[in-house]
PDB file of C-alpha atoms in Angstrom:
ATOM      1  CA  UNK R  28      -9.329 -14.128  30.810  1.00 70.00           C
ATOM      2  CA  UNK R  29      -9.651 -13.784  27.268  1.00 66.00           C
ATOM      3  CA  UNK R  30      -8.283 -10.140  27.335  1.00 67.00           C
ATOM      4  CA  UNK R  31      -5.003 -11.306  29.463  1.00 77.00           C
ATOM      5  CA  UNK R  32      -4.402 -13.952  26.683  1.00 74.00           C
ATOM      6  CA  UNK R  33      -4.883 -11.418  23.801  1.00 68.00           C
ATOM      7  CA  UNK R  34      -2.150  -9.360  25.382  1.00 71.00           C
ATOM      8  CA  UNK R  35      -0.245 -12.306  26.109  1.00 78.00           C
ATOM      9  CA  UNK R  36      -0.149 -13.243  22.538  1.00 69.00           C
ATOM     10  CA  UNK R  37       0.059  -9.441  20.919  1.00 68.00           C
ATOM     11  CA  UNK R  38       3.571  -8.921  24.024  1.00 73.00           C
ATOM     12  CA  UNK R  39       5.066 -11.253  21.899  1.00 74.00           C
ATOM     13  CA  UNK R  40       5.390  -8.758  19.018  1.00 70.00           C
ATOM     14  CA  UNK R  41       5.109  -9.374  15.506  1.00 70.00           C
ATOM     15  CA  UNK R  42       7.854 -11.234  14.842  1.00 76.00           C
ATOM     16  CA  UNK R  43       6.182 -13.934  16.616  1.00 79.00           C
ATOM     17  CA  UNK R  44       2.344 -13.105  16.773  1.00 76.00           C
ATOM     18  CA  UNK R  45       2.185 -13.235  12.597  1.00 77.00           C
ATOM     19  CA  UNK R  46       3.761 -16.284  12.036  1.00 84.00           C
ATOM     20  CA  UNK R  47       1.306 -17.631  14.992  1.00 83.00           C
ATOM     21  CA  UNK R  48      -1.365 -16.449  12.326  1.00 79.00           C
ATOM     22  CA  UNK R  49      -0.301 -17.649   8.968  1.00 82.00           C
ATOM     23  CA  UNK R  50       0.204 -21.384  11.113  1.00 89.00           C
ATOM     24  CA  UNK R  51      -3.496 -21.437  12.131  1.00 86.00           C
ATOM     25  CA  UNK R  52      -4.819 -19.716   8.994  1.00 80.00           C
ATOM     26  CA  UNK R  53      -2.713 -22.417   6.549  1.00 85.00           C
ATOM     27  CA  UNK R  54      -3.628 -25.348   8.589  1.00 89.00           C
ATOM     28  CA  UNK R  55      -7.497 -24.165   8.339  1.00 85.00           C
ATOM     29  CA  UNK R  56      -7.039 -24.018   4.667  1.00 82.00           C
ATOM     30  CA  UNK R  57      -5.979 -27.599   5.081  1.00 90.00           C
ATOM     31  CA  UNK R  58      -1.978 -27.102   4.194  1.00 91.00           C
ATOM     32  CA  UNK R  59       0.289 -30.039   5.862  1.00 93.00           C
ATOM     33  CA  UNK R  60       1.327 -29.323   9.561  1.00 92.00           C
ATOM     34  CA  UNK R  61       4.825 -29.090   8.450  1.00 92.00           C
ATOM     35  CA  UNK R  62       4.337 -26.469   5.483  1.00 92.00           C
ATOM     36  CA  UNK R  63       2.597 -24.473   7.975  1.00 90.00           C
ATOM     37  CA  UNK R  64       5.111 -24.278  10.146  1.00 92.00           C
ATOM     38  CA  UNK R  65       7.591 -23.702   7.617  1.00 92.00           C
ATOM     39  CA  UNK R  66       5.729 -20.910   6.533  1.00 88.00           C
ATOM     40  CA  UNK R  67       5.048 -19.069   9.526  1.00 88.00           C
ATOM     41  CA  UNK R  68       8.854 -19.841  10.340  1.00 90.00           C
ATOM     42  CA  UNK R  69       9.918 -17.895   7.278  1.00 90.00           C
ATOM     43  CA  UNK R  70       7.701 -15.061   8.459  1.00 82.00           C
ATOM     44  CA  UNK R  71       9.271 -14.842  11.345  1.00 85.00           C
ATOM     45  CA  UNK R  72      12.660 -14.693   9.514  1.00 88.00           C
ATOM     46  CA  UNK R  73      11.322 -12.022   7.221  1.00 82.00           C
ATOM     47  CA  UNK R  74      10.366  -9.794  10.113  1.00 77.00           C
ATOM     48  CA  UNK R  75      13.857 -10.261  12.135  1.00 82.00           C
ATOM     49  CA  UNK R  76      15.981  -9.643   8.482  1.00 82.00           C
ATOM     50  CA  UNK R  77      13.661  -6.258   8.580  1.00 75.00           C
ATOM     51  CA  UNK R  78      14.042  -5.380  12.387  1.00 76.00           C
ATOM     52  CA  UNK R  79      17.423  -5.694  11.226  1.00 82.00           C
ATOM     53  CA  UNK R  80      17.706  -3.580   8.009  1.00 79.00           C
ATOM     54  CA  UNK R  81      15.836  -0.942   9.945  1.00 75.00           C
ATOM     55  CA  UNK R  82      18.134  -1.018  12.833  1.00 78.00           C
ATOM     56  CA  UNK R  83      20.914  -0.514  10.766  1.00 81.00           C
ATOM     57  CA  UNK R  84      19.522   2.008   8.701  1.00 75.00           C
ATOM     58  CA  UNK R  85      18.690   3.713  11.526  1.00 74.00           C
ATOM     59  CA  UNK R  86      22.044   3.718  12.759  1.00 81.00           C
ATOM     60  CA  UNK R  87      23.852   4.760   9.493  1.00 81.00           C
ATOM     61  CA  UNK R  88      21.699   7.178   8.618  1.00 78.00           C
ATOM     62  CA  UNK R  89      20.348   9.111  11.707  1.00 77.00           C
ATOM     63  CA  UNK R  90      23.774  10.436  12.430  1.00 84.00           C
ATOM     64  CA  UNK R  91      23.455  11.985   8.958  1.00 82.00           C
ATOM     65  CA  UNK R  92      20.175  13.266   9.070  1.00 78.00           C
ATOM     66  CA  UNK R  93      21.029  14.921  12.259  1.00 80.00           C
ATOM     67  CA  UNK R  94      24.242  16.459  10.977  1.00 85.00           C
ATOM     68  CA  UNK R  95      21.882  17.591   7.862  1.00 83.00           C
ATOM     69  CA  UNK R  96      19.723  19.555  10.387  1.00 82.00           C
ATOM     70  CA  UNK R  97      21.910  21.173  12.052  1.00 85.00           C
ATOM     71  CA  UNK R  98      23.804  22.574   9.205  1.00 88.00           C
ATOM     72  CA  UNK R  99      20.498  23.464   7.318  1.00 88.00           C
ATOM     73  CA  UNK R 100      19.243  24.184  10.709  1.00 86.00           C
ATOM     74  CA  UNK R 101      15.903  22.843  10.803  1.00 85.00           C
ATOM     75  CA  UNK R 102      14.003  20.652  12.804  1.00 81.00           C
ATOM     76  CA  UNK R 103      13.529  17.648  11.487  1.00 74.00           C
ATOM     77  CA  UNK R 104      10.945  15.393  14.400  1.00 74.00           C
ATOM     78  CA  UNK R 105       9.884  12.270  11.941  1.00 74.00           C
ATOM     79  CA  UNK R 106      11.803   9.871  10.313  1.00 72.00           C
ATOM     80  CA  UNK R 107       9.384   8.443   7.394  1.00 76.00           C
ATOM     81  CA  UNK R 108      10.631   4.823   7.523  1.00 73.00           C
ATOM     82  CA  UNK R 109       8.112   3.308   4.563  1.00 77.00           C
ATOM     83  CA  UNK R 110       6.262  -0.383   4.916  1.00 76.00           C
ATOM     84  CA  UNK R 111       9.692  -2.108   6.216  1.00 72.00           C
ATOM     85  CA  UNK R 112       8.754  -0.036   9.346  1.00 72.00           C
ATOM     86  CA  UNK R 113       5.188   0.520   9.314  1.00 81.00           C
ATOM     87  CA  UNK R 114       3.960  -3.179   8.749  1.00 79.00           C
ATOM     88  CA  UNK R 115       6.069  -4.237  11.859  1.00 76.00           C
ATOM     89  CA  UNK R 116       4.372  -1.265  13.937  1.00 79.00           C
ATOM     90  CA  UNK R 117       1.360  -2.028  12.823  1.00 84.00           C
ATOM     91  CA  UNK R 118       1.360  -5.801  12.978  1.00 78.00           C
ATOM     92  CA  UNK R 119       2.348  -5.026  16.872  1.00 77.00           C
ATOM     93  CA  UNK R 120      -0.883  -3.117  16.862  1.00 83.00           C
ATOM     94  CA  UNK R 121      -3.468  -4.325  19.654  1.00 84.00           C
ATOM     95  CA  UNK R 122      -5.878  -4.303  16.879  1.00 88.00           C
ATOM     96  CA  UNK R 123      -3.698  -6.624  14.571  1.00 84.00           C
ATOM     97  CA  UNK R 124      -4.907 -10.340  15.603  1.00 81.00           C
ATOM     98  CA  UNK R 125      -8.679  -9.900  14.799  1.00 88.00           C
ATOM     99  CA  UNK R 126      -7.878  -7.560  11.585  1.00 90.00           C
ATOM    100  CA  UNK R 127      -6.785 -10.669   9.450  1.00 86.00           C
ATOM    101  CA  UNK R 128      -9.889 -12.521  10.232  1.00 90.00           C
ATOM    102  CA  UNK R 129     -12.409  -9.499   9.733  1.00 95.00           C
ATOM    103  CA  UNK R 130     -10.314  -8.245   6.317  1.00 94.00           C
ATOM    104  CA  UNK R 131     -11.008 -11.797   4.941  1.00 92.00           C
ATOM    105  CA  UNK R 132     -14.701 -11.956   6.736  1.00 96.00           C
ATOM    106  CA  UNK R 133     -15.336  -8.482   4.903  1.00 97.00           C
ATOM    107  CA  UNK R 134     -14.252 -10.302   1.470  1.00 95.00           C
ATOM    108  CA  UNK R 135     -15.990 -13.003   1.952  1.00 95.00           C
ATOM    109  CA  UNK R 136     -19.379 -11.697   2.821  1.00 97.00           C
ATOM    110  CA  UNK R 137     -18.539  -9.256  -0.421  1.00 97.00           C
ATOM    111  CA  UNK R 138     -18.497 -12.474  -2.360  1.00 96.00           C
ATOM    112  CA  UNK R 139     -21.678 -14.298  -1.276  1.00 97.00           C
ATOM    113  CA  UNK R 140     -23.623 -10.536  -1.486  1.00 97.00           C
ATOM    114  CA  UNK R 141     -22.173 -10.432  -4.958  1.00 96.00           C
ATOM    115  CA  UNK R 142     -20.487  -6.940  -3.816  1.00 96.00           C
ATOM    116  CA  UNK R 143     -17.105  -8.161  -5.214  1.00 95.00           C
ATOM    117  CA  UNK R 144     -15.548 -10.059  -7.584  1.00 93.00           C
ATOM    118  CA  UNK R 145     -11.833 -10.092  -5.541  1.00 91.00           C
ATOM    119  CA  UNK R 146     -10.911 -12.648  -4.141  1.00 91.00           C
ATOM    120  CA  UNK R 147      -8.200 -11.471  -1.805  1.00 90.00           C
ATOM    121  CA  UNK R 148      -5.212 -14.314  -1.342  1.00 84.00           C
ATOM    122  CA  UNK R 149      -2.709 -11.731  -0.076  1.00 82.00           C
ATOM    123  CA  UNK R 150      -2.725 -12.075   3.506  1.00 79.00           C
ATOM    124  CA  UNK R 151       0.404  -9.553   4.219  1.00 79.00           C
ATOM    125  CA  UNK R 152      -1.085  -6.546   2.781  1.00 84.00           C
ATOM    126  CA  UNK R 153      -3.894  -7.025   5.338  1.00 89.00           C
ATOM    127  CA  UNK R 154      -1.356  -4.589   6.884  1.00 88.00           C
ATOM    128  CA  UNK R 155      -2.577  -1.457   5.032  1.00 90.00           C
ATOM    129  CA  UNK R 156      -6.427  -2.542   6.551  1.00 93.00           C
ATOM    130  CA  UNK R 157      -4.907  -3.054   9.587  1.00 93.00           C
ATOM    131  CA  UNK R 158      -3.188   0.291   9.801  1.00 93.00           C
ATOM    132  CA  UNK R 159      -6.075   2.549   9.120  1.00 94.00           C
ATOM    133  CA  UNK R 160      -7.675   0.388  12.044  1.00 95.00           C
ATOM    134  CA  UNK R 161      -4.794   1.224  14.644  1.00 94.00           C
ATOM    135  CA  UNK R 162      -4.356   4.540  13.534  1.00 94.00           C
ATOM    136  CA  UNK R 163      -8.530   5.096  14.161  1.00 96.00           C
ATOM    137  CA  UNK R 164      -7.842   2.743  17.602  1.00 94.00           C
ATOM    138  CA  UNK R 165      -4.877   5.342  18.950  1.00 93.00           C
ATOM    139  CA  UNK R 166      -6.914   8.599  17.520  1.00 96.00           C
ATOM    140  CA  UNK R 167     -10.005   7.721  19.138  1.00 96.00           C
ATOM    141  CA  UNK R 168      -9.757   5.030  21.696  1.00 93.00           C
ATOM    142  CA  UNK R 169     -12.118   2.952  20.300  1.00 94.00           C
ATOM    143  CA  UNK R 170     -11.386  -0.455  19.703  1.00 92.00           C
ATOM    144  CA  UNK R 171     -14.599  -0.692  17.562  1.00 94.00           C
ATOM    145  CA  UNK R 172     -14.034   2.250  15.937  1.00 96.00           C
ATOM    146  CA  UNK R 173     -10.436   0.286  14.733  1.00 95.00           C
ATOM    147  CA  UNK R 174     -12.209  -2.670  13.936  1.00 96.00           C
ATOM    148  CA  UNK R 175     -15.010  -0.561  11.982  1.00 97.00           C
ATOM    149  CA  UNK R 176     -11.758   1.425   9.908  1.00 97.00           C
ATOM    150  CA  UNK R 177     -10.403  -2.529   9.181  1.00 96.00           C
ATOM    151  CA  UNK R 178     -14.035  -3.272   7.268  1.00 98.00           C
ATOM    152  CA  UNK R 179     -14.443   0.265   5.638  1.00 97.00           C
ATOM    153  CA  UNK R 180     -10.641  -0.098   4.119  1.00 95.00           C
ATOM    154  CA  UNK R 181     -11.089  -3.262   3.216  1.00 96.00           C
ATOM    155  CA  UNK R 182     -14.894  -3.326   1.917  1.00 96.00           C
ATOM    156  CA  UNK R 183     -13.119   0.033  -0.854  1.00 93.00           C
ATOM    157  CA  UNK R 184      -9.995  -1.601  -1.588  1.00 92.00           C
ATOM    158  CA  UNK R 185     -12.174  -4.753  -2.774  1.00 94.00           C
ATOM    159  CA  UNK R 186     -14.118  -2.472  -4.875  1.00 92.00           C
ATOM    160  CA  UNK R 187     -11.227  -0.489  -6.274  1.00 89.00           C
ATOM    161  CA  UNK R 188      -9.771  -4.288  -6.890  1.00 89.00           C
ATOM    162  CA  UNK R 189     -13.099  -4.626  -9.345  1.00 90.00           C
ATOM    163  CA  UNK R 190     -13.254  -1.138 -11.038  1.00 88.00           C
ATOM    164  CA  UNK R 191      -9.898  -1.249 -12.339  1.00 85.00           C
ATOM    165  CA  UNK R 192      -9.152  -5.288 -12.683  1.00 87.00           C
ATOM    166  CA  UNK R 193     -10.166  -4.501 -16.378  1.00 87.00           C
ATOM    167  CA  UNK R 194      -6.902  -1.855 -16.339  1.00 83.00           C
ATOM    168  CA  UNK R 195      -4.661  -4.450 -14.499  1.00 82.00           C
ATOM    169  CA  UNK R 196      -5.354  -6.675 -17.276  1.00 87.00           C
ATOM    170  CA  UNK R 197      -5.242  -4.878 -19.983  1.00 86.00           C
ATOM    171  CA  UNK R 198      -1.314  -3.582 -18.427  1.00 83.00           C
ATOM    172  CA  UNK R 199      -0.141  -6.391 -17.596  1.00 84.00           C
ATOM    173  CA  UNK R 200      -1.803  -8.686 -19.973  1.00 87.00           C
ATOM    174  CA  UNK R 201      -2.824 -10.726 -17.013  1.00 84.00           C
ATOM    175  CA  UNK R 202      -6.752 -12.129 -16.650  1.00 87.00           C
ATOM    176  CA  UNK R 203      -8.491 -12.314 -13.702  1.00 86.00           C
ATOM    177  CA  UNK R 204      -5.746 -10.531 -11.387  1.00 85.00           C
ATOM    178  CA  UNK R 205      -6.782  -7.461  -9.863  1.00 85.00           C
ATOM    179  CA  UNK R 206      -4.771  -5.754  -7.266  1.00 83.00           C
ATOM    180  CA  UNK R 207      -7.045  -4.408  -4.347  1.00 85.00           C
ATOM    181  CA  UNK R 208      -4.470  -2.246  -2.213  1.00 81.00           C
ATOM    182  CA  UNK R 209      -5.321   1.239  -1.287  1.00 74.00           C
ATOM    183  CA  UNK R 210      -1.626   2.042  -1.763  1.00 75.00           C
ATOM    184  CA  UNK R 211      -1.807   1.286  -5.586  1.00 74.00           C
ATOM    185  CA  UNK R 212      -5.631   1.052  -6.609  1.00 63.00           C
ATOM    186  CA  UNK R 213      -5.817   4.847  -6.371  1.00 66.00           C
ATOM    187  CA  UNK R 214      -3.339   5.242  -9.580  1.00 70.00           C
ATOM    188  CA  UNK R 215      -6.401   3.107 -11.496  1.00 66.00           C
ATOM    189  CA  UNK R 216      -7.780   6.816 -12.706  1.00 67.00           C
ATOM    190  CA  UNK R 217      -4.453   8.096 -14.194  1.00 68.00           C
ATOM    191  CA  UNK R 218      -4.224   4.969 -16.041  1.00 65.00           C
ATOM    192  CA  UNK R 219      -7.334   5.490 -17.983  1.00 65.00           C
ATOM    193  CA  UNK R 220      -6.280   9.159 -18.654  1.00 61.00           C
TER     194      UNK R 220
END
């Protein structure tokens, strides 16, 4: 039963499924009924304005990639289409419903243990957590193994939040903002070079 209304809910696709989430997570951090609905409304807008954008991108520019290959003549198999694509994919991921409450379960048993200092308020980027755990879901078949690749990703981008917080800072000229994404934490060592 529970299965059939996990799929039910992740058939929907993402364009429904996440602002479903942010509803339920802003009314359990005690938002107004109506501000939760208007922000899992403009979710939903977000993620048909990029359905769109990537639709039409596709459009104009496959034609023109293709033309490319032929007169280059090589095969070209992948078309890289950055997070506008990949956070849709992923957020349609079977693995995507429960990744938003372990990511924030992860950073919030890091807190209490003392493990971290980051508190994580950026709910979207849960998407690069969530990623790593559908990628490790298709590759393996595991939906554990998924979940497990959602706690390890999140557990090191905390920590890479931590060790270079002190660099964020000292950039920006912003205290107490750290920014605990895999996608940009890694630069932290070139900026102390």
């Amino acid at each position: 039963m529970f299965s059939e209304i996990m799929r039910y809910i992740l058939d929907l696709g993402p364009t429904v499924m996440l602002p479903l989430v942010i509803i339920i997570f802003s009314k359990l951090l005690g938002m107004k009924l109506g501000d939760c609905f208007k922000s899992g409304l403009h979710i939903g807008i977000g993620f048909v304005g990029i359905g769109l954008v990537i639709g039409l991108m596709l459009d104009s520019i496959g034609p023109a990639a293709k033309a490319m290959a032929e007169q280059f003549q090589i095969n070209l198999h992948v078309i890289d289409v950055g997070w506008p694509g990949s956070s849709p994919m992923t957020w349609a991921s079977q693995i995507a419903l429960i990744a938003i409450p372990v990511a924030i379960g992860v950073n919030i048993l890091m807190l209490v243990t003392r493990m971290t200092r980051v508190v994580n308020v950026d709910i979207w980027n849960i998407w690069h957590m969530t990623f790593t755990g559908a990628m490790l879901h298709l590759a393996t078949g595991s939906y554990w193994l998924g979940i497990l690749g959602v706690v390890v990703h999140a557990a090191f981008v905390y920590k890479l939040g931590d060790w270079f917080a002190k660099d964020t800072r000292d950039f920006f000229g912003l205290e107490g903002i750290a920014i605990p994404h895999g996608s940009s934490a890694y630069l932290g060592p070139k900026s102390r070079a």
